[in-house]
Every structure is written in structure tokens, then in C-alpha cells.
Amino acid sequence: MASGWGITGNKGRCYDFWIDFSDCMSRCREPKDCTLLREDYLECLHHSKEFQRRNRVYKEEKRKLRAAEREAKEGKQVEAARA
């Protein structure tokens, strides 16, 4: 991880984020000054924000499909009542 070596023997995918975060921590007065760099590094490792967003998009798509089905069903019921 922090060694810079990835699985294939090349530079790891998150190594650049680690270097930025590490440099910031060595130069800053307070750790909270490096919060954004820490978040970037952790996002690179775990992709938690990406997964949260993907789940929100998926739930919204499902909600829209259910609403469209509900409207179509109600529309058929209204037409049947008129006939």
C-alpha cells in the first residue's frame, strides 16, 4: 500500500494519493488541514463514495419505474371506468 508497489510490481493505483497525503501531513500544522487529501486517498482504496452514488442512482431509477407502472395502471383503471 504505502510502499508504492502494486500487485503487478508496478506503482500501486493509490500511491500518488498516498504521497500527496503524506507530504501534506508532514508539512501541516494540524491534521485537519489534510482532510480532503485523506478523503481522496481513502476513496481510491475503498470506493465508498462511488458505491454510495451508484446505489442512489439505482434506487432513483427503480423509483421512477415503479411510479411509471403505477401511473400506467391508474390510467387503465380510469379508462375502464369510463367505458
Backbone as a ProteinNet text record, in pm:
[ID]
protein_1_A
[PRIMARY]
MASGWGITGNKGRCYDFWIDFSDCMSRCREPKDCTLLREDYLECLHHSKEFQRRNRVYKEEKRKLRAAEREAKEGKQVEAARA
[TERTIARY]
84.1	0	87.9	147.3	226.5	367.9	402.5	536.6	552.2	440.2	445.1	437.8	444.7	440.5	300.5	250.2	119	127.7	18.5	11.4	101.8	106.2	182.4	329	371.1	509.2	533.3	432.7	441.2	392.1	387.2	335.6	188	148.4	10.2	-83.3	-210.9	-307.8	-330.9	-314.4	-340.9	-213.6	-100.9	25.5	39.1	-3.5	6	-77.9	-196.1	-280.2	-210.6	-147.2	-76.8	37.7	113.8	226.7	176.7	69.3	13.3	-30.3	-101.6	-149.2	-32.2	66.2	182.2	261.8	281.4	350.6	275.1	145.3	63.7	75.4	67.9	76	212.3	315.7	448.5	471.4	392.2	410.6	305.1	192.3	81.3	99.4	25.3	27.9	-72.9	-188.9	-293.2	-338.8	-368.4	-410.6	-537.2	-623.5	-747.2	-720.2	-600.2	-565.5	-554.9	-537.1	-518.4	-641.4	-754.5	-875	-913.8	-910.4	-951.4	-857.3	-729.5	-634.1	-653.7	-686.3	-713.9	-836.8	-942.3	-1063.4	-1034.8	-952.7	-916.6	-844.5	-751.9	-676.3	-768.5	-854.3	-944.8	-1046.4	-1089.3	-1181	-1111.5	-986.9	-910.6	-900.5	-880.5	-867.5	-999.5	-1107.2	-1231.4	-1348.3	-1344.6	-1451.5	-1587.4	-1588.8	-1715.1	-1809.3	-1758.2	-1844.5	-1900.3	-1817.4	-1862	-1977.3	-1964.5	-2069.7	-2196.6	-2182.9	-2299.7	-2374.8	-2300.2	-2364.6	-2431.4	-2364.2	-2421	-2550.8	-2553.9	-2675.1	-2787	-2754.3	-2857	-2916.6	-2832.5	-2880.5	-2970.3	-2929.1	-3006.7	-3143.1	-3146.9	-3273.6	-3365.3	-3308.7	-3389.8	-3448.8	-3370.5	-3421.7	-3536.2	-3520.9	-3627.1	-3751.8	-3731.1	-3845.8	-3922	-3850.9	-3916.3	-3990.7	-3933.7	-4002	-4130.3	-4123.5	-4244.6	-4351	-4309.9	-4405.4	-4469.8	-4390.5	-4444.9	-4542.6	-4509.3	-4600.5	-4729.7	-4718.2	-4836.1	-4926.1	-4865.3	-4943.2	-5010.3	-4939.8	-4998.4	-5115.6	-5100.8	-5207.9	-5329.2	-5306.2	-5416.1	-5484.2	-5406.7	-5463.1	-5555.7	-5520.2	-5604.4	-5732.3	-5722.8	-5840.1	-5937.1	-5884.9	-5969.6	-6039.7	-5970.8	-6030.9	-6137.7	-6113.5	-6211.6	-6335.9	-6320.8	-6435.4	-6520	-6458.7	-6532.7	-6615.4	-6570.6	-6639.2	-6762
-118.6	0	124	157.1	278.8	259.1	134.5	108.8	157.9	170.5	215.5	101.8	-21.6	-136.8	-193	-211.7	-269.9	-420.7	-482.8	-627.8	-676.6	-602	-644.8	-604	-541.7	-499.3	-356.6	-295.7	-155	-67.1	61.6	156.7	126.2	126.3	98.1	208.6	175	271.2	390	372.5	479.5	543.1	505	553.9	705.7	761.9	907.8	982.2	928.5	989.3	979.9	865.1	847	947.7	967.5	1060.5	1202.7	1243.6	1377.2	1392	1292	1295.8	1294.8	1211.1	1201.5	1332.4	1392.4	1521.3	1627.9	1629.7	1728	1708.3	1583.3	1555.7	1594	1582.9	1617.1	1767.5	1844.6	1989.2	2068.2	2009.4	2086.3	2109	2208.6	2237.2	2150.5	2128.8	2046.8	1942.7	1823.7	1717.6	1750.1	1835.4	1866.9	1943.8	2000	2070.3	1974	1847.5	1747	1658	1701.8	1620	1580.2	1674.4	1643.8	1543	1556.3	1460.4	1321.4	1318.1	1190.2	1124.7	1204.9	1151.7	1097	1169.2	1122.3	987.3	975.5	851.9	736.2	759.9	654.6	617.4	715.9	686.7	599.7	627.4	545.6	401.7	383.4	248.8	172.8	239.3	167.7	199.5	307.2	347.6	364.2	403.6	410.6	517.3	633.7	738.5	696.2	629.5	581.1	482	389.5	291.1	355.1	453.8	524.1	594.2	660.6	729.7	629.6	520.8	419.3	364	342.3	294	396.9	525.5	629.7	636.2	626.3	629.9	509.9	392.2	271	281.8	331	345.2	445.8	554.4	654.4	596.6	519.6	456.6	361.8	282.7	191.1	268	378.6	457.5	512.3	561.3	614.8	506.2	387.3	276.4	238	230.6	198	305.5	432.3	541.7	535.2	504.3	494	376.9	265	149.8	182.7	252.5	291.5	384.7	481.9	574.6	501.9	408.3	332.2	248.4	187.9	105.9	192.9	310.1	401.2	452.6	476.7	522.3	418.2	290.8	183	172.5	192.3	184.7	297.3	417.3	531	505.7	451.9	420.3	313.6	213.4	106.1	162.4	257.4	316.4	400.4	463.4	544.8	458.8	339.5	255	191.5
0	0	0	110.2	118.7	65	34.6	-15.7	-159.3	-229.9	-368.2	-466	-419.1	-508.5	-513.5	-635.5	-653.8	-668.7	-700.7	-714.6	-827.9	-936.8	-1053.9	-1047.1	-940.1	-926.9	-971.3	-1030.3	-1069	-955.5	-983.5	-884.2	-858.9	-733.3	-696.4	-743.2	-759.7	-813.7	-721.1	-592.4	-496.8	-443	-495.7	-441.4	-453.9	-566.4	-583.1	-479.5	-449.1	-345.7	-209.6	-184.3	-58.3	-44.6	-151.5	-148.2	-118.5	-185.7	-161.3	-15.7	35.2	172.7	270.7	246.4	334.3	337	219.4	214	291.4	275.7	347.4	498.6	542.9	686.5	743.6	665.7	717.3	721.4	643.1	638.4	715.6	744.6	802.3	952.3	1000.6	1143.8	1217.3	1153.9	1214.9	1114.4	1160	1067.9	988.8	1044.1	972.5	843.2	828.5	705.8	586.5	613.6	507.3	489.4	537.7	534.5	392	299.2	162.2	95.5	120.7	64.3	125.4	254.3	320.5	259.4	234.9	173.1	33.5	-43	-176.8	-169.6	-77.2	-63	-22.4	75.1	120.2	12.3	-65.8	-176.6	-281	-307.3	-401.9	-351.4	-222.4	-167.1	-165.1	-120.8	-90	-181.7	-253.9	-347.5	-278	-153.8	-79.7	-135.1	-171.9	-228	-363.6	-441.8	-572.2	-555.4	-460.9	-438.6	-384.5	-297.5	-245.4	-357.7	-444.8	-556.9	-651	-679	-766.5	-708.8	-577.5	-512.5	-518.2	-499.7	-508.7	-648.7	-750.9	-889.1	-914.8	-870.5	-889.5	-821.7	-696.9	-624.9	-692.4	-745.2	-814.4	-943.3	-1016.6	-1138	-1105.2	-1001.2	-958.4	-915.7	-844.8	-800.5	-919.7	-1021.6	-1140.6	-1217.1	-1225.8	-1293.3	-1220.5	-1087.9	-1010.8	-1027.4	-1029.5	-1046.5	-1185	-1288.1	-1423.6	-1433.8	-1371.8	-1371.8	-1299.4	-1186.8	-1109.7	-1191.1	-1259.8	-1341.8	-1457.5	-1518.5	-1629.3	-1578.9	-1462.5	-1406	-1371.9	-1314.4	-1280.6	-1406.7	-1511.6	-1638.1	-1698.5	-1690.5	-1741.8	-1660.6	-1528	-1443	-1474.1	-1504	-1538.1	-1669.7	-1769.8	-1899.2	-1885.7	-1801.1	-1780.2	-1711.5	-1624.1	-1554.3	-1649.9	-1749.1	-1846.1	-1941	-1966.5	-2067	-2013.7
[MASK]
+++++++++++++++++++++++++++++++++++++++++++++++++++++++++++++++++++++++++++++++++++

